[in-house]
Short mmCIF file of N, CA and C in Angstrom, two decimals:
data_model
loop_
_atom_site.label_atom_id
_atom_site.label_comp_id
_atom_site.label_asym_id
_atom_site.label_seq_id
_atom_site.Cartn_x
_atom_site.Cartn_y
_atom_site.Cartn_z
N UNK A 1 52.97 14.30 92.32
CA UNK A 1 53.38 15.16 91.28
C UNK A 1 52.22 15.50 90.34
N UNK A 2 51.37 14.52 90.20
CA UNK A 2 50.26 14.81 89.07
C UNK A 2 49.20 15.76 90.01
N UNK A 3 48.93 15.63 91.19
CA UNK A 3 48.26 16.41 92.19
C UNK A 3 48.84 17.98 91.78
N UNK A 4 50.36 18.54 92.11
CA UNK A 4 51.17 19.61 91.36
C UNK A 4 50.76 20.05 90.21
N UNK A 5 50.24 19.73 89.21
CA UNK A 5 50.31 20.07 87.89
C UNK A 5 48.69 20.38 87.87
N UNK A 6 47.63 18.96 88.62
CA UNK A 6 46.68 19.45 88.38
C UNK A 6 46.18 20.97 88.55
N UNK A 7 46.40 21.11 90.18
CA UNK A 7 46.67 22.44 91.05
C UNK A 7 47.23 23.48 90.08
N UNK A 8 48.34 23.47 89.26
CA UNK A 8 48.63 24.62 88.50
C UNK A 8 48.07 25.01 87.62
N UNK A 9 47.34 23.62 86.52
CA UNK A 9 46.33 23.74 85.95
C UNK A 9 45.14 24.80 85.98
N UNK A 10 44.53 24.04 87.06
CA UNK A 10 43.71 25.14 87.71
C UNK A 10 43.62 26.26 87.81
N UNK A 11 44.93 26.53 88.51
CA UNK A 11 44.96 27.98 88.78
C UNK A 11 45.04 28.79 87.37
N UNK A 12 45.81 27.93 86.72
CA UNK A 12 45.85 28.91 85.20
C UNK A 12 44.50 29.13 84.58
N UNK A 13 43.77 28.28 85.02
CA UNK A 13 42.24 28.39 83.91
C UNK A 13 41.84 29.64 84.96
N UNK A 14 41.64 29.95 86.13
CA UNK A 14 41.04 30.72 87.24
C UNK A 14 41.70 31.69 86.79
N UNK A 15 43.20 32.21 86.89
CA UNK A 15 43.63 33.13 86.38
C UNK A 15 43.01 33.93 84.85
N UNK A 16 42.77 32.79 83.62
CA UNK A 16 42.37 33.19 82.87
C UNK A 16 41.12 33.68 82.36
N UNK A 17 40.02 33.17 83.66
CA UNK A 17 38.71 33.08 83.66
C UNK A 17 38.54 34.64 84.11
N UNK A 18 39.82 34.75 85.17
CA UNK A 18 39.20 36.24 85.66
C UNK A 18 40.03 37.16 84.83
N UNK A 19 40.82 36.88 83.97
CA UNK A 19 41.32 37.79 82.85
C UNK A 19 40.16 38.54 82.47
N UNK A 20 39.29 37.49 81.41
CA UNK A 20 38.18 37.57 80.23
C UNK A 20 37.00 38.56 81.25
N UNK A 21 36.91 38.77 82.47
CA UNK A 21 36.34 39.39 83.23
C UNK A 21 36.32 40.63 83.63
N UNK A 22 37.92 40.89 83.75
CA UNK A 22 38.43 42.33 84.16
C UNK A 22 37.87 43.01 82.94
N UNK A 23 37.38 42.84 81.65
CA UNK A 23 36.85 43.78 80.78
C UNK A 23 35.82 44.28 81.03
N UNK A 24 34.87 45.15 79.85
CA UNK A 24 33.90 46.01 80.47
C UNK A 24 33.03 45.01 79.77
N UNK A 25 31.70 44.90 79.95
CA UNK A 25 30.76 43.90 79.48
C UNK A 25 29.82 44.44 79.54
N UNK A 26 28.98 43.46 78.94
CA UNK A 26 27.20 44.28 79.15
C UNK A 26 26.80 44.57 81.06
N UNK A 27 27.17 43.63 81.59
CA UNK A 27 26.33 43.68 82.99
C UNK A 27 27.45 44.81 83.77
N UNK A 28 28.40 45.20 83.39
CA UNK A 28 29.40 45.61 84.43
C UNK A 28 28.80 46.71 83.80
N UNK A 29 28.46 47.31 82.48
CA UNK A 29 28.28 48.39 81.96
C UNK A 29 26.86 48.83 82.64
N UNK A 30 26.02 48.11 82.55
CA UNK A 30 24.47 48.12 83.14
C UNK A 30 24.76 48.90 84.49
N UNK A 31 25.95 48.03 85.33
CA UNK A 31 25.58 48.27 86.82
C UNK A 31 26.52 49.60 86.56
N UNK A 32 27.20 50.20 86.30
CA UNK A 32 28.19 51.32 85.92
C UNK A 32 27.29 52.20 85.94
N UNK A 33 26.14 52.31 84.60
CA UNK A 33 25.02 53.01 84.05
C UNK A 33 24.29 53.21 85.26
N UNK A 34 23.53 52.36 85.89
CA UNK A 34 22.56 52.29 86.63
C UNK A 34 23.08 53.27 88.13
N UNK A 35 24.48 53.31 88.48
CA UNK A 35 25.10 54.26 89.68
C UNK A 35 25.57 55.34 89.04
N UNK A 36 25.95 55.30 87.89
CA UNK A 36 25.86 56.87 87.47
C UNK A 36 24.27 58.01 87.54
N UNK A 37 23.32 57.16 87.02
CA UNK A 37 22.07 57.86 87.13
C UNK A 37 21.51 57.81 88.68
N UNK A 38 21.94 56.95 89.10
CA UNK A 38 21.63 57.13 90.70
C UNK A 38 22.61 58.17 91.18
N UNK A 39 23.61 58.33 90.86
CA UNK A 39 24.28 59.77 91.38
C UNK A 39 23.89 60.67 90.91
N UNK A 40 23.37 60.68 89.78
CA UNK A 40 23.10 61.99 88.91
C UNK A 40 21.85 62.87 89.72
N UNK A 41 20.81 61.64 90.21
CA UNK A 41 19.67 62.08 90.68
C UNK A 41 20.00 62.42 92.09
N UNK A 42 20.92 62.12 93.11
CA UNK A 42 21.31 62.66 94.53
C UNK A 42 21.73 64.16 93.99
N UNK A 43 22.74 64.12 93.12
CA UNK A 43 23.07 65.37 92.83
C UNK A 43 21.78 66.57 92.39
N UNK A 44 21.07 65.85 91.31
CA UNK A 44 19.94 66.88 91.41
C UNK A 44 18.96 67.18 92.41
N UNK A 45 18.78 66.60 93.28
CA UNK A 45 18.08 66.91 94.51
C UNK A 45 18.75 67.35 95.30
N UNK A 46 20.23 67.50 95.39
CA UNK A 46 21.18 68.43 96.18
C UNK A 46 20.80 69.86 95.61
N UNK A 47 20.71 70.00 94.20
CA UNK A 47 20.55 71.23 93.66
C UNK A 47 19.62 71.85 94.45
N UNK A 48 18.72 71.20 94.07
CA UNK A 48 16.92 71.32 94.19
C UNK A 48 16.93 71.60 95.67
N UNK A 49 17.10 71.32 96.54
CA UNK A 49 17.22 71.45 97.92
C UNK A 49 17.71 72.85 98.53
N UNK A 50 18.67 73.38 97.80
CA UNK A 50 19.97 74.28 97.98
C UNK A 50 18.90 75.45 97.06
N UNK A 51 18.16 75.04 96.12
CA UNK A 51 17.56 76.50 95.76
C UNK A 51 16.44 76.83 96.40
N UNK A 52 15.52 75.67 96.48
CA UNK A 52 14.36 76.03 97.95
C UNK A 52 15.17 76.92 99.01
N UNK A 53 16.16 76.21 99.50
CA UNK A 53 16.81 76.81 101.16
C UNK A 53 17.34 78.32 100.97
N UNK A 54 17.69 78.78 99.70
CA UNK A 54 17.65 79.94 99.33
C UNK A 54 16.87 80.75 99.06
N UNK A 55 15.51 80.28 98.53
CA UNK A 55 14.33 80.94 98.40
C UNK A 55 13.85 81.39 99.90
N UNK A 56 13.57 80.46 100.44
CA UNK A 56 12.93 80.62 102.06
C UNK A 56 14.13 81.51 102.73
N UNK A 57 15.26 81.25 102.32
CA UNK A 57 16.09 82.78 103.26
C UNK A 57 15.73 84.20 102.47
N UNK A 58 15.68 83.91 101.11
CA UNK A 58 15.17 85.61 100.46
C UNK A 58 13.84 85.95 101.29
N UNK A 59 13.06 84.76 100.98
CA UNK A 59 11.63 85.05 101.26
C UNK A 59 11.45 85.52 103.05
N UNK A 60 12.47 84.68 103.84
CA UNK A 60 12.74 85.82 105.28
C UNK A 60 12.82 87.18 105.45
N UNK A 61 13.74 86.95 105.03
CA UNK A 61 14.49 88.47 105.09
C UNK A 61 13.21 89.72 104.44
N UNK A 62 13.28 89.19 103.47
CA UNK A 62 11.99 90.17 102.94
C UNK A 62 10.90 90.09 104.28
N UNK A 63 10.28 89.20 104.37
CA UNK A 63 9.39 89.05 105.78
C UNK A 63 9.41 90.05 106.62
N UNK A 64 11.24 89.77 106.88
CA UNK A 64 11.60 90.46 108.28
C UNK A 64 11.38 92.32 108.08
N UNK A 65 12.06 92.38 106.44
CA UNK A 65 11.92 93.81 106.46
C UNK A 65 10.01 94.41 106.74
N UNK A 66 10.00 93.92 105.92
CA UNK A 66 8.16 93.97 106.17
C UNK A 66 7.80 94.55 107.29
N UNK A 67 7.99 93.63 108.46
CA UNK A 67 7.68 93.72 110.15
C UNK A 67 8.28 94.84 110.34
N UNK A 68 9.71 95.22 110.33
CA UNK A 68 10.33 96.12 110.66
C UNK A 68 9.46 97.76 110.28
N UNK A 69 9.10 97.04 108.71
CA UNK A 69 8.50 98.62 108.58
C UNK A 69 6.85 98.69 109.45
N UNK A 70 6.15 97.68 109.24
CA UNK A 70 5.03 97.65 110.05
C UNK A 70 4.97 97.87 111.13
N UNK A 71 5.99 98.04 112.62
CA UNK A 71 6.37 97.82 113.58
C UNK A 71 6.43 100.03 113.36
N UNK A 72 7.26 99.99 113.10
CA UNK A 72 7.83 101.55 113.06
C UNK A 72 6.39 102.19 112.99
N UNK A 73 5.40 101.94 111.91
CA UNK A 73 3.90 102.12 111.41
C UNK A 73 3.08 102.61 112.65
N UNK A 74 3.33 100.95 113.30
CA UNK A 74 2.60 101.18 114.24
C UNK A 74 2.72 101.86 115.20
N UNK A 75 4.03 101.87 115.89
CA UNK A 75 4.69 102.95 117.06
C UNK A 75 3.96 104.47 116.07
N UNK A 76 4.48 105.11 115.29
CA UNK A 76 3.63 106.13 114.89
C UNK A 76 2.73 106.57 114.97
N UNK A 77 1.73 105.52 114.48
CA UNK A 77 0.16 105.82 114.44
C UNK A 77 -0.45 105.68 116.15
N UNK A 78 0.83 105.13 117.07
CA UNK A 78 0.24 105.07 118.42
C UNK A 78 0.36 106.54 118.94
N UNK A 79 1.92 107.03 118.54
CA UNK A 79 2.46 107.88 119.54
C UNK A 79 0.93 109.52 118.83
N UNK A 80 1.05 109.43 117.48
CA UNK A 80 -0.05 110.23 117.25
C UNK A 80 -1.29 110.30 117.76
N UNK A 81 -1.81 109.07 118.22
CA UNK A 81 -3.01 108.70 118.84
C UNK A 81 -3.21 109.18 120.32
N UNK A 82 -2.02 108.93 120.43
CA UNK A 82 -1.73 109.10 122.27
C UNK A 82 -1.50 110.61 122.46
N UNK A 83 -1.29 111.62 121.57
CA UNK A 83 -1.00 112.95 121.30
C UNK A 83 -2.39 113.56 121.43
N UNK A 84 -3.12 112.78 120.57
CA UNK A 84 -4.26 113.43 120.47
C UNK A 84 -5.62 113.51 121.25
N UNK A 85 -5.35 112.45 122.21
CA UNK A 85 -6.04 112.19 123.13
C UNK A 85 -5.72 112.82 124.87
N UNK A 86 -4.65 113.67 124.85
CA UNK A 86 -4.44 114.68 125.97
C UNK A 86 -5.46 115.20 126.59
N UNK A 87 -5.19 115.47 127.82
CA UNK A 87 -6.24 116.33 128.13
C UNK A 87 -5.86 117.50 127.36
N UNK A 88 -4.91 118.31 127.70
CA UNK A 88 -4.41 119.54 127.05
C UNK A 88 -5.03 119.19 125.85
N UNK A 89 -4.54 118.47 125.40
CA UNK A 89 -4.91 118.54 123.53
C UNK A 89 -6.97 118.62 123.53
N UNK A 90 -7.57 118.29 124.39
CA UNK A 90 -8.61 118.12 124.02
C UNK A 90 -9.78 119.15 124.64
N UNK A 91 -9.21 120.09 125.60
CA UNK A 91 -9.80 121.00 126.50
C UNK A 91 -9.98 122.59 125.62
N UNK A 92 -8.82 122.51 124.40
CA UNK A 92 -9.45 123.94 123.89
C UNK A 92 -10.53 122.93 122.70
N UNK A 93 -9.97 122.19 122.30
CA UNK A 93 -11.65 121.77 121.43
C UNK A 93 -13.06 121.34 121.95
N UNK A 94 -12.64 121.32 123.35
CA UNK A 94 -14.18 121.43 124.13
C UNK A 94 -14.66 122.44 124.23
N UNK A 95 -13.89 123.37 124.65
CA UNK A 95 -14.24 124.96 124.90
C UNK A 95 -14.69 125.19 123.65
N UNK A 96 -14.42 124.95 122.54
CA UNK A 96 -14.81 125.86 121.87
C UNK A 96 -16.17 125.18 121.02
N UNK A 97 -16.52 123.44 121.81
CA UNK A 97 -18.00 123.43 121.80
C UNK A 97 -18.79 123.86 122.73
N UNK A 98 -18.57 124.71 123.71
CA UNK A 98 -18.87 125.15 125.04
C UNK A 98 -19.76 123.85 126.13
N UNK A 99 -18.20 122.87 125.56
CA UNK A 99 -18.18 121.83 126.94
C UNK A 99 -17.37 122.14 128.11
N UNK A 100 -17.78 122.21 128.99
CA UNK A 100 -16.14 122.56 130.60
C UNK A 100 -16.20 121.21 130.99
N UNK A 101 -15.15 121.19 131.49
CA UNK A 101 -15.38 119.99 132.77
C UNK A 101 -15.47 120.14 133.92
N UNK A 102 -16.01 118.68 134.31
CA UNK A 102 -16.66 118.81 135.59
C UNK A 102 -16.32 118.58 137.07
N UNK A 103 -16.65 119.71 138.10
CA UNK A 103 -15.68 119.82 138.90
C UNK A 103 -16.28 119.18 140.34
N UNK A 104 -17.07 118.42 140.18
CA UNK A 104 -17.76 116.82 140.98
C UNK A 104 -18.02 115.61 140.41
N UNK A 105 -17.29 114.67 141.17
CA UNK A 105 -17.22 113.55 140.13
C UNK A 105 -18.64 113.03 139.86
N UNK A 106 -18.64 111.70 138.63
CA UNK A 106 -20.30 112.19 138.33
C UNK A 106 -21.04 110.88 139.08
N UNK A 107 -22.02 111.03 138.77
CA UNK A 107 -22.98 110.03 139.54
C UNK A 107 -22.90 109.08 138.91
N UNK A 108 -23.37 107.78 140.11
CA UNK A 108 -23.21 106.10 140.33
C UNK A 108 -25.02 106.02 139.88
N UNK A 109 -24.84 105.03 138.65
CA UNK A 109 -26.59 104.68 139.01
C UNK A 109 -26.31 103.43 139.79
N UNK A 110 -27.06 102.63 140.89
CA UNK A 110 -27.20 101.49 141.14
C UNK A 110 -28.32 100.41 140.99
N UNK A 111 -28.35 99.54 140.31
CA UNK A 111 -29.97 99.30 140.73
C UNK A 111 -29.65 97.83 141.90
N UNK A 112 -30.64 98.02 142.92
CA UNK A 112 -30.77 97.91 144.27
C UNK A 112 -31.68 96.24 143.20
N UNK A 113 -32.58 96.34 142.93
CA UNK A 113 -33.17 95.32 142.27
C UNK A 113 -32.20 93.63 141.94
N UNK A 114 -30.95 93.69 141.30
CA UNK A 114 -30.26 92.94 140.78
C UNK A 114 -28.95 93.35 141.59
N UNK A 115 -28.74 92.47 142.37
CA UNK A 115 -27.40 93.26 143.00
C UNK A 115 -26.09 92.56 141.86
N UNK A 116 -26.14 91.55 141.26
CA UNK A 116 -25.28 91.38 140.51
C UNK A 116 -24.68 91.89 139.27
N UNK A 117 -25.91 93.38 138.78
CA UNK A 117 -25.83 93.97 137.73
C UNK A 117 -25.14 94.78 137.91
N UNK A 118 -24.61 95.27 139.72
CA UNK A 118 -23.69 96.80 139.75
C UNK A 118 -22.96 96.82 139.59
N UNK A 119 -21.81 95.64 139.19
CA UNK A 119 -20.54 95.27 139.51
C UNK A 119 -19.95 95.78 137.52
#
């Protein structure tokens, strides 16, 4: 029986020990504090992350338009190039340096000396 009582004893001080506990205290407050600012800072590097990844998609897209117009540029400045280099296109501005063309194809120099230079 005294074994009984001690045992209840006990438990009542344990019970009451973790009463005085369930409150807020300096160390429960510390560790409270200390995971709030550790969340605070995941969260700001979530920010921070999310506005880079937005920058680099503006900064694409802009890129892309770029190319697009450079691309168009270039097809242009080819198809003009390629216009102007016709024969047609280039036979009345010969004529009228009184160049003709020529109606045997033109001569091979070879030199017989270096046979590796004819190639």
């Amino acid at each position: 029986m005294a074994a009984r009582t001690n045992r209840r004893r006990s438990n009542a001080r344990a019970q009451q020990s973790n009463a005085k506990k369930k409150g807020l205290s300096i160390r429960n407050v510390d560790g409270y504090l200390r995971f709030m600012i550790f969340l605070t800072m995941i969260g700001m590097a979530y920010i921070w992350n999310s506005h880079i990844a937005e920058r680099q998609i503006d900064d694409m897209e802009t890129y892309r338009q770029e190319v697009k117009e450079l691309k168009s540029q270039y097809l242009l400045e080819q198809a003009t190039l390629s216009a102007g280099t016709r024969f047609s296109e280039i036979k009345p501005m010969a004529d009228t340096l009184g160049l003709k063309p020529l109606g045997e194809p033109p001569l091979q120099l070879v030199n017989h000396r270096n046979p590796v230079a004819n190639h």
